[in-house]
Amino acid sequence: MKITRRGLMTGTTGLAAGAVVGAAAGVATERSGDSTGVASYPFRGAHQQGILTPVQDRLHFAAFDVTTTDRAALVRLLQDWTEAAERMVAGGSAGPVGPVEGDDRLPPDDTGEAIGLPASRLTLTFGFGPGLFSDADGEDRFGLADRRPKALRPLPHFASDAIDEARSGGDLCVQACADDPQVAVHAIRNLARIGMGTVAVRWSQLGFGRTSSTSRSQATPRNLFGFKDGTASVKSEERDAIEEFVWVAPGDDPRAEWLAGGSYLAARRINMRIETWDRQSLRTQEELVGRTKSSGAPLSGGDEFDEMDLEMPGRDGPVVPVDSHVAVVHPDNNGGVRMLRRGYNFVDGSDVLGGMDSGLFFVAFVRDPDTHFIPLQSAMAKQDALMEYLKFTGSALFAVPPGVRPGEFVGQALFA
Amino acid sequence: MKITRRGLMTGTTGLAAGAVVGAAAGVATERSGDSTGVASYPFRGAHQQGILTPVQDRLHFAAFDVTTTDRAALVRLLQDWTEAAERMVAGGSAGPVGPVEGDDRLPPDDTGEAIGLPASRLTLTFGFGPGLFSDADGEDRFGLADRRPKALRPLPHFASDAIDEARSGGDLCVQACADDPQVAVHAIRNLARIGMGTVAVRWSQLGFGRTSSTSRSQATPRNLFGFKDGTASVKSEERDAIEEFVWVAPGDDPRAEWLAGGSYLAARRINMRIETWDRQSLRTQEELVGRTKSSGAPLSGGDEFDEMDLEMPGRDGPVVPVDSHVAVVHPDNNGGVRMLRRGYNFVDGSDVLGGMDSGLFFVAFVRDPDTHFIPLQSAMAKQDALMEYLKFTGSALFAVPPGVRPGEFVGQALFA
Ligand code: HEM
Ligand code: HEM
């Protein structure tokens, strides 16, 4: 069985696109950190991929500014992106011809750096930013203003935010997740290439290590504080929680029925002061998080996935401190809301002070940011003891249209 | 068989440290892109690891400034780094206790984000920069000036260099290569933590995709121009070429006999103008490189590893253009010299113009930069047609001491 990402010449063996290979069969899944046994995921369906999908190891996230005011050009872009995305997630090249097969007097329709690489569980997830519905001057440049989802506004300023505008916002976003970063980068780069003249990359972020699990079958990974991250995130097996907290339901937003079956993506680039963190005692670190560093169990006892007891008394106050991160953001203290987190660790070299410019690129999918994200981020900014070790440097919110049905392009219902 | 990177709790299966597992046995090597069947490499030996080692998939490279003038503190650092490095490359934690096993009133001696991860073929390679032998004011701060290797000077300015000092130079460097970036980042981060007060990170660079092969058994990977990169790099199987072009020989440099068995590491951060590149025809791209994009064969014909014919006539001039990259840097045009290249692709978000800040983090190991690197870099800067698509933004040169013998610390002979 061989995948021929067009131009395959190296003899690297891949798994067939769309194929599910039983892990029990003992087949090595190349570059698949979680041995899901899956080579690729279908691009079309009721919901977009890359949300419930078992979290892949690496991320390349890009936000784009739309540089045209021509609605038809925007639609054409989304059509072209849909075609290219469907090909690439199946392990193919960005264009129909391929990186090396065409007329050599023309630029290739694929850039070639993924030749020979398997699909690597690539998923591509598209989102629409507030700017698509009205530009910086409030201009309704694409005639979409009256279909703007009610919660799609730039995120507010939270206490102690240190947001860099150059790493924030965007009219469109694409989240590329894959087990091989070269495959994720290739996808973003080719979408940017296809969009030349219509969109320009506003910012992009590489993530090297996942910090969440979206399936009970995935081990919980660790963030750069060394703690398990993703334990209490909504899992794909929790059917009810997904309906309640992830997907926008029909009727949620009469102005934006096109978003039903979609979601909102909140992105926060969070620098972590790891040098200071590393000087704290293990006990302090655990009290800041509210869970143990070894197993990820709540400080109130039990195993990683056991319920935490926020009331259990400790020496002074509850054993899970009231200002610990998990206490502050726990559903019991936030009207029962939960979110599907899907963030990644990043290191972008050094900051000006010689520390590593590193942290967590936080990504959450929520049904309604006004009730499921903003209140928690506010609570965190105000009460969370972990804040002393964090610096929020990027921020963005996107509406994620529902899945792409056969024959449709991404977000088609918005333009209908 | 299980690796217990201290604190392992997740049940992730790894391969035993130092073990070589026959690929024929059908055992999946987790996160090993090349199925070398190797889990880890011995830290000690005649030469440092991470040079001839089959190139791992990911890189985290860090350059440090030494912030002390105390020679004993510097020696202690190298001793501590040696101990930590030996543990980490074997799949263990940075300190003897581990991330979660110690007294919880103390900071852990490992930061924890690699708990449960296998060794992932991590190698750590150490280098000494010019600043160790005399600081910015020419001061011989550690009494090492008379042992300075003769070729260890900051690299000169080359035509059209656009070097960012904040991404250049350094008194010490550590190259961490691994198949899992989280493991490489963990290693650098813990070495930085151990060095707190003695060294500070000056710059660091993540590389997500290797762009070279150091063994004939590795497939040649691709750079962000989509071309195979590493074809003609010196391979570990070429015993004579390695002696001639990679290792400093006894007698090469009477002042610096401590460097015999070592090498020089030249690092160049090279931004690639991929947006402009992507608009060139396939033919133009191939003429700029001098090889085909599909197989990597010379334009003079044959297969990837066949000799190229620089004289073969084409329509106007040789079929491998005289200003193509491979012609300019080919041994035939450079007194027969070769180098061992070991670079990585990088993407560091976006540059100010909205392009991707991406390219090649070029790393070469050479016996003598004055004859094996600088002349080629000069020729390239002056004559190479590829230069139009490149921007050199970082630059550094380090002397890489020989391997660490049992009971020794890294670079010990320098301090004897
Ligand atoms: C760098 C910043 C952050 C770090 C290091 C961090 C770390 C953690 C850790 C270790 C856990 C416990 C394990 C788990 O359930 O995943 C956790 C849980 C959680 N975090 Fe964060 N987090 C960060 C930022 C945020 C932000 C910005 C939000 C949203 C505003 C958030 C919301 C949550 C939620 C909802 C939970 C689950 C609480 C529960 O239901 O028990 N986190 N986080
Ligand atoms: C982003 C910048 C660069 C790119 C994209 C690039 C790309 C390539 C490619 C595609 C090849 C042919 C395949 C191979 O033999 O590996 C090659 C060969 C080579 N490159 Fe580069 N290269 C870059 C920078 C450099 C630099 C800075 C040097 C050293 C000054 C260098 C030295 C060499 C050498 C010595 C060869 C082998 C030539 C031969 O023996 O045939 N390259 N490079």
PDB file of N, CA and C and ligand atoms in Angstrom, chain B residues 211 220 223 225 227-233 268 270-272 289 291 296 308 325-326 329-331 337-339 341 359-360 362 373 376-377 380 386 390 392, ligand 2:
ATOM      1  N   THR B 211      17.336  18.786   6.654  1.00  0.00           N
ATOM      2  CA  THR B 211      17.616  19.026   5.234  1.00  0.00           C
ATOM      3  C   THR B 211      18.917  18.366   4.831  1.00  0.00           C
ATOM      4  N   THR B 220      17.051  11.215   1.217  1.00  0.00           N
ATOM      5  CA  THR B 220      17.382  12.638   1.211  1.00  0.00           C
ATOM      6  C   THR B 220      16.094  13.446   1.405  1.00  0.00           C
ATOM      7  N   ASN B 223      14.220  20.701   1.237  1.00  0.00           N
ATOM      8  CA  ASN B 223      14.173  22.025   1.860  1.00  0.00           C
ATOM      9  C   ASN B 223      12.912  22.760   1.399  1.00  0.00           C
ATOM     10  N   PHE B 225      12.520  25.111  -0.687  1.00  0.00           N
ATOM     11  CA  PHE B 225      12.400  25.318  -2.131  1.00  0.00           C
ATOM     12  C   PHE B 225      11.850  24.057  -2.815  1.00  0.00           C
ATOM     13  N   PHE B 227      13.395  21.182  -3.015  1.00  0.00           N
ATOM     14  CA  PHE B 227      14.465  20.364  -3.593  1.00  0.00           C
ATOM     15  C   PHE B 227      15.082  19.437  -2.559  1.00  0.00           C
ATOM     16  N   LYS B 228      15.523  18.280  -3.031  1.00  0.00           N
ATOM     17  CA  LYS B 228      16.296  17.386  -2.171  1.00  0.00           C
ATOM     18  C   LYS B 228      17.545  18.109  -1.718  1.00  0.00           C
ATOM     19  N   ASP B 229      17.839  17.981  -0.442  1.00  0.00           N
ATOM     20  CA  ASP B 229      18.984  18.693   0.121  1.00  0.00           C
ATOM     21  C   ASP B 229      19.795  17.706   0.965  1.00  0.00           C
ATOM     22  N   GLY B 230      21.075  17.652   0.713  1.00  0.00           N
ATOM     23  CA  GLY B 230      21.946  16.750   1.462  1.00  0.00           C
ATOM     24  C   GLY B 230      22.584  15.666   0.606  1.00  0.00           C
ATOM     25  N   THR B 231      22.206  15.632  -0.667  1.00  0.00           N
ATOM     26  CA  THR B 231      22.682  14.575  -1.562  1.00  0.00           C
ATOM     27  C   THR B 231      24.196  14.405  -1.511  1.00  0.00           C
ATOM     28  N   ALA B 232      24.917  15.509  -1.739  1.00  0.00           N
ATOM     29  CA  ALA B 232      26.375  15.419  -1.864  1.00  0.00           C
ATOM     30  C   ALA B 232      27.094  15.736  -0.563  1.00  0.00           C
ATOM     31  N   SER B 233      26.342  15.824   0.523  1.00  0.00           N
ATOM     32  CA  SER B 233      26.973  16.044   1.824  1.00  0.00           C
ATOM     33  C   SER B 233      27.827  14.832   2.173  1.00  0.00           C
ATOM     34  N   ARG B 268      24.464  29.213   9.825  1.00  0.00           N
ATOM     35  CA  ARG B 268      23.973  30.366   9.056  1.00  0.00           C
ATOM     36  C   ARG B 268      22.458  30.282   9.006  1.00  0.00           C
ATOM     37  N   ILE B 270      19.385  31.318   7.229  1.00  0.00           N
ATOM     38  CA  ILE B 270      19.163  31.831   5.882  1.00  0.00           C
ATOM     39  C   ILE B 270      17.666  31.914   5.598  1.00  0.00           C
ATOM     40  N   ASN B 271      17.140  33.121   5.508  1.00  0.00           N
ATOM     41  CA  ASN B 271      15.744  33.281   5.107  1.00  0.00           C
ATOM     42  C   ASN B 271      15.620  33.009   3.618  1.00  0.00           C
ATOM     43  N   MET B 272      14.574  32.327   3.251  1.00  0.00           N
ATOM     44  CA  MET B 272      14.338  32.015   1.850  1.00  0.00           C
ATOM     45  C   MET B 272      13.105  32.795   1.391  1.00  0.00           C
ATOM     46  N   VAL B 289      19.216  25.815  -9.070  1.00  0.00           N
ATOM     47  CA  VAL B 289      19.836  24.819  -8.184  1.00  0.00           C
ATOM     48  C   VAL B 289      20.911  24.023  -8.924  1.00  0.00           C
ATOM     49  N   ARG B 291      20.106  21.014 -10.242  1.00  0.00           N
ATOM     50  CA  ARG B 291      19.628  19.635 -10.163  1.00  0.00           C
ATOM     51  C   ARG B 291      18.134  19.626 -10.466  1.00  0.00           C
ATOM     52  N   GLY B 296      16.338  14.869  -7.895  1.00  0.00           N
ATOM     53  CA  GLY B 296      17.559  15.452  -7.366  1.00  0.00           C
ATOM     54  C   GLY B 296      18.787  15.122  -8.200  1.00  0.00           C
ATOM     55  N   MET B 308      28.117  14.800 -11.249  1.00  0.00           N
ATOM     56  CA  MET B 308      27.611  15.754 -12.229  1.00  0.00           C
ATOM     57  C   MET B 308      28.733  16.164 -13.175  1.00  0.00           C
ATOM     58  N   HIS B 325      23.576  26.958  -8.037  1.00  0.00           N
ATOM     59  CA  HIS B 325      24.123  26.744  -6.701  1.00  0.00           C
ATOM     60  C   HIS B 325      25.128  25.592  -6.666  1.00  0.00           C
ATOM     61  N   VAL B 326      24.753  24.441  -7.215  1.00  0.00           N
ATOM     62  CA  VAL B 326      25.666  23.295  -7.097  1.00  0.00           C
ATOM     63  C   VAL B 326      26.944  23.480  -7.903  1.00  0.00           C
ATOM     64  N   VAL B 329      29.265  25.827  -5.666  1.00  0.00           N
ATOM     65  CA  VAL B 329      29.836  25.236  -4.450  1.00  0.00           C
ATOM     66  C   VAL B 329      30.427  23.849  -4.680  1.00  0.00           C
ATOM     67  N   HIS B 330      30.446  23.397  -5.930  1.00  0.00           N
ATOM     68  CA  HIS B 330      30.950  22.051  -6.222  1.00  0.00           C
ATOM     69  C   HIS B 330      32.445  21.956  -5.927  1.00  0.00           C
ATOM     70  N   PRO B 331      32.894  20.806  -5.430  1.00  0.00           N
ATOM     71  CA  PRO B 331      34.329  20.630  -5.125  1.00  0.00           C
ATOM     72  C   PRO B 331      35.239  20.972  -6.302  1.00  0.00           C
ATOM     73  N   VAL B 337      37.283  20.733  -1.966  1.00  0.00           N
ATOM     74  CA  VAL B 337      36.774  20.604  -0.595  1.00  0.00           C
ATOM     75  C   VAL B 337      35.285  20.241  -0.547  1.00  0.00           C
ATOM     76  N   ARG B 338      34.936  19.536   0.512  1.00  0.00           N
ATOM     77  CA  ARG B 338      33.548  19.157   0.770  1.00  0.00           C
ATOM     78  C   ARG B 338      33.214  19.476   2.231  1.00  0.00           C
ATOM     79  N   MET B 339      31.955  19.385   2.565  1.00  0.00           N
ATOM     80  CA  MET B 339      31.570  19.581   3.968  1.00  0.00           C
ATOM     81  C   MET B 339      30.450  18.638   4.351  1.00  0.00           C
ATOM     82  N   ARG B 341      27.039  18.686   5.811  1.00  0.00           N
ATOM     83  CA  ARG B 341      25.948  19.610   6.113  1.00  0.00           C
ATOM     84  C   ARG B 341      24.898  18.903   6.965  1.00  0.00           C
ATOM     85  N   GLY B 359      12.986  29.537   6.262  1.00  0.00           N
ATOM     86  CA  GLY B 359      14.171  29.261   5.475  1.00  0.00           C
ATOM     87  C   GLY B 359      14.904  28.040   5.963  1.00  0.00           C
ATOM     88  N   LEU B 360      16.224  28.151   5.849  1.00  0.00           N
ATOM     89  CA  LEU B 360      17.101  27.027   6.159  1.00  0.00           C
ATOM     90  C   LEU B 360      18.061  27.473   7.253  1.00  0.00           C
ATOM     91  N   PHE B 362      21.229  26.638   8.284  1.00  0.00           N
ATOM     92  CA  PHE B 362      22.339  25.883   7.712  1.00  0.00           C
ATOM     93  C   PHE B 362      23.360  25.574   8.799  1.00  0.00           C
ATOM     94  N   PHE B 373      35.041  26.312   4.495  1.00  0.00           N
ATOM     95  CA  PHE B 373      33.731  26.969   4.542  1.00  0.00           C
ATOM     96  C   PHE B 373      33.746  28.384   3.973  1.00  0.00           C
ATOM     97  N   LEU B 376      33.825  28.971   0.194  1.00  0.00           N
ATOM     98  CA  LEU B 376      32.595  28.583  -0.495  1.00  0.00           C
ATOM     99  C   LEU B 376      31.487  29.595  -0.242  1.00  0.00           C
ATOM    100  N   GLN B 377      31.401  30.066   1.003  1.00  0.00           N
ATOM    101  CA  GLN B 377      30.386  31.056   1.316  1.00  0.00           C
ATOM    102  C   GLN B 377      30.646  32.357   0.544  1.00  0.00           C
ATOM    103  N   MET B 380      29.709  31.776  -3.097  1.00  0.00           N
ATOM    104  CA  MET B 380      28.258  31.771  -3.186  1.00  0.00           C
ATOM    105  C   MET B 380      27.719  33.201  -3.163  1.00  0.00           C
ATOM    106  N   LEU B 386      21.257  31.690  -6.909  1.00  0.00           N
ATOM    107  CA  LEU B 386      20.293  31.414  -5.840  1.00  0.00           C
ATOM    108  C   LEU B 386      20.217  32.556  -4.825  1.00  0.00           C
ATOM    109  N   LEU B 390      17.687  34.452  -1.329  1.00  0.00           N
ATOM    110  CA  LEU B 390      18.163  34.182   0.033  1.00  0.00           C
ATOM    111  C   LEU B 390      18.474  35.483   0.753  1.00  0.00           C
ATOM    112  N   PHE B 392      20.674  36.216   4.363  1.00  0.00           N
ATOM    113  CA  PHE B 392      21.394  35.628   5.500  1.00  0.00           C
ATOM    114  C   PHE B 392      21.157  36.496   6.731  1.00  0.00           C
TER     115      PHE B 392
HETATM  116  C1  HEM C   2      19.017  28.386   1.876  1.00  0.00           C
HETATM  117  C2  HEM C   2      20.229  28.230   1.364  1.00  0.00           C
HETATM  118  C3  HEM C   2      20.639  26.984   0.625  1.00  0.00           C
HETATM  119  C4  HEM C   2      19.887  26.137  -0.128  1.00  0.00           C
HETATM  120  C5  HEM C   2      18.399  26.240  -0.417  1.00  0.00           C
HETATM  121  C6  HEM C   2      20.761  25.106  -0.602  1.00  0.00           C
HETATM  122  C7  HEM C   2      20.358  24.045  -1.390  1.00  0.00           C
HETATM  123  C8  HEM C   2      21.204  23.072  -1.872  1.00  0.00           C
HETATM  124  C9  HEM C   2      20.786  22.003  -2.723  1.00  0.00           C
HETATM  125  C10 HEM C   2      19.363  21.758  -3.190  1.00  0.00           C
HETATM  126  C11 HEM C   2      21.880  21.264  -3.018  1.00  0.00           C
HETATM  127  C12 HEM C   2      21.929  20.027  -3.911  1.00  0.00           C
HETATM  128  C13 HEM C   2      21.773  18.724  -3.172  1.00  0.00           C
HETATM  129  C14 HEM C   2      22.875  18.413  -2.238  1.00  0.00           C
HETATM  130  O1  HEM C   2      23.969  18.016  -2.629  1.00  0.00           O
HETATM  131  O2  HEM C   2      22.643  18.583  -1.026  1.00  0.00           O
HETATM  132  C15 HEM C   2      22.995  21.855  -2.327  1.00  0.00           C
HETATM  133  C16 HEM C   2      24.280  21.416  -2.364  1.00  0.00           C
HETATM  134  C17 HEM C   2      25.313  22.011  -1.692  1.00  0.00           C
HETATM  135  N1  HEM C   2      25.270  23.155  -0.963  1.00  0.00           N
HETATM  136 FE1  HEM C   2      23.680  24.291  -0.598  1.00  0.00          FE
HETATM  137  N2  HEM C   2      22.025  25.347  -0.144  1.00  0.00           N
HETATM  138  C18 HEM C   2      21.985  26.493   0.616  1.00  0.00           C
HETATM  139  C19 HEM C   2      23.041  27.105   1.257  1.00  0.00           C
HETATM  140  C20 HEM C   2      24.331  26.649   1.226  1.00  0.00           C
HETATM  141  C21 HEM C   2      25.435  27.290   1.890  1.00  0.00           C
HETATM  142  C22 HEM C   2      25.359  28.541   2.747  1.00  0.00           C
HETATM  143  C23 HEM C   2      26.525  26.541   1.613  1.00  0.00           C
HETATM  144  C24 HEM C   2      27.943  26.764   2.064  1.00  0.00           C
HETATM  145  C25 HEM C   2      28.551  27.901   1.909  1.00  0.00           C
HETATM  146  C26 HEM C   2      26.105  25.436   0.766  1.00  0.00           C
HETATM  147  C27 HEM C   2      26.928  24.454   0.305  1.00  0.00           C
HETATM  148  C28 HEM C   2      26.526  23.386  -0.468  1.00  0.00           C
HETATM  149  C29 HEM C   2      27.418  22.352  -0.912  1.00  0.00           C
HETATM  150  C30 HEM C   2      28.898  22.234  -0.595  1.00  0.00           C
HETATM  151  C31 HEM C   2      26.661  21.489  -1.704  1.00  0.00           C
HETATM  152  C32 HEM C   2      27.155  20.227  -2.415  1.00  0.00           C
HETATM  153  C33 HEM C   2      27.697  20.552  -3.754  1.00  0.00           C
HETATM  154  C34 HEM C   2      28.211  19.295  -4.423  1.00  0.00           C
HETATM  155  O3  HEM C   2      29.179  18.737  -3.915  1.00  0.00           O
HETATM  156  O4  HEM C   2      27.609  18.883  -5.415  1.00  0.00           O
HETATM  157  N3  HEM C   2      24.769  25.543   0.555  1.00  0.00           N
HETATM  158  N4  HEM C   2      22.546  22.983  -1.643  1.00  0.00           N
END
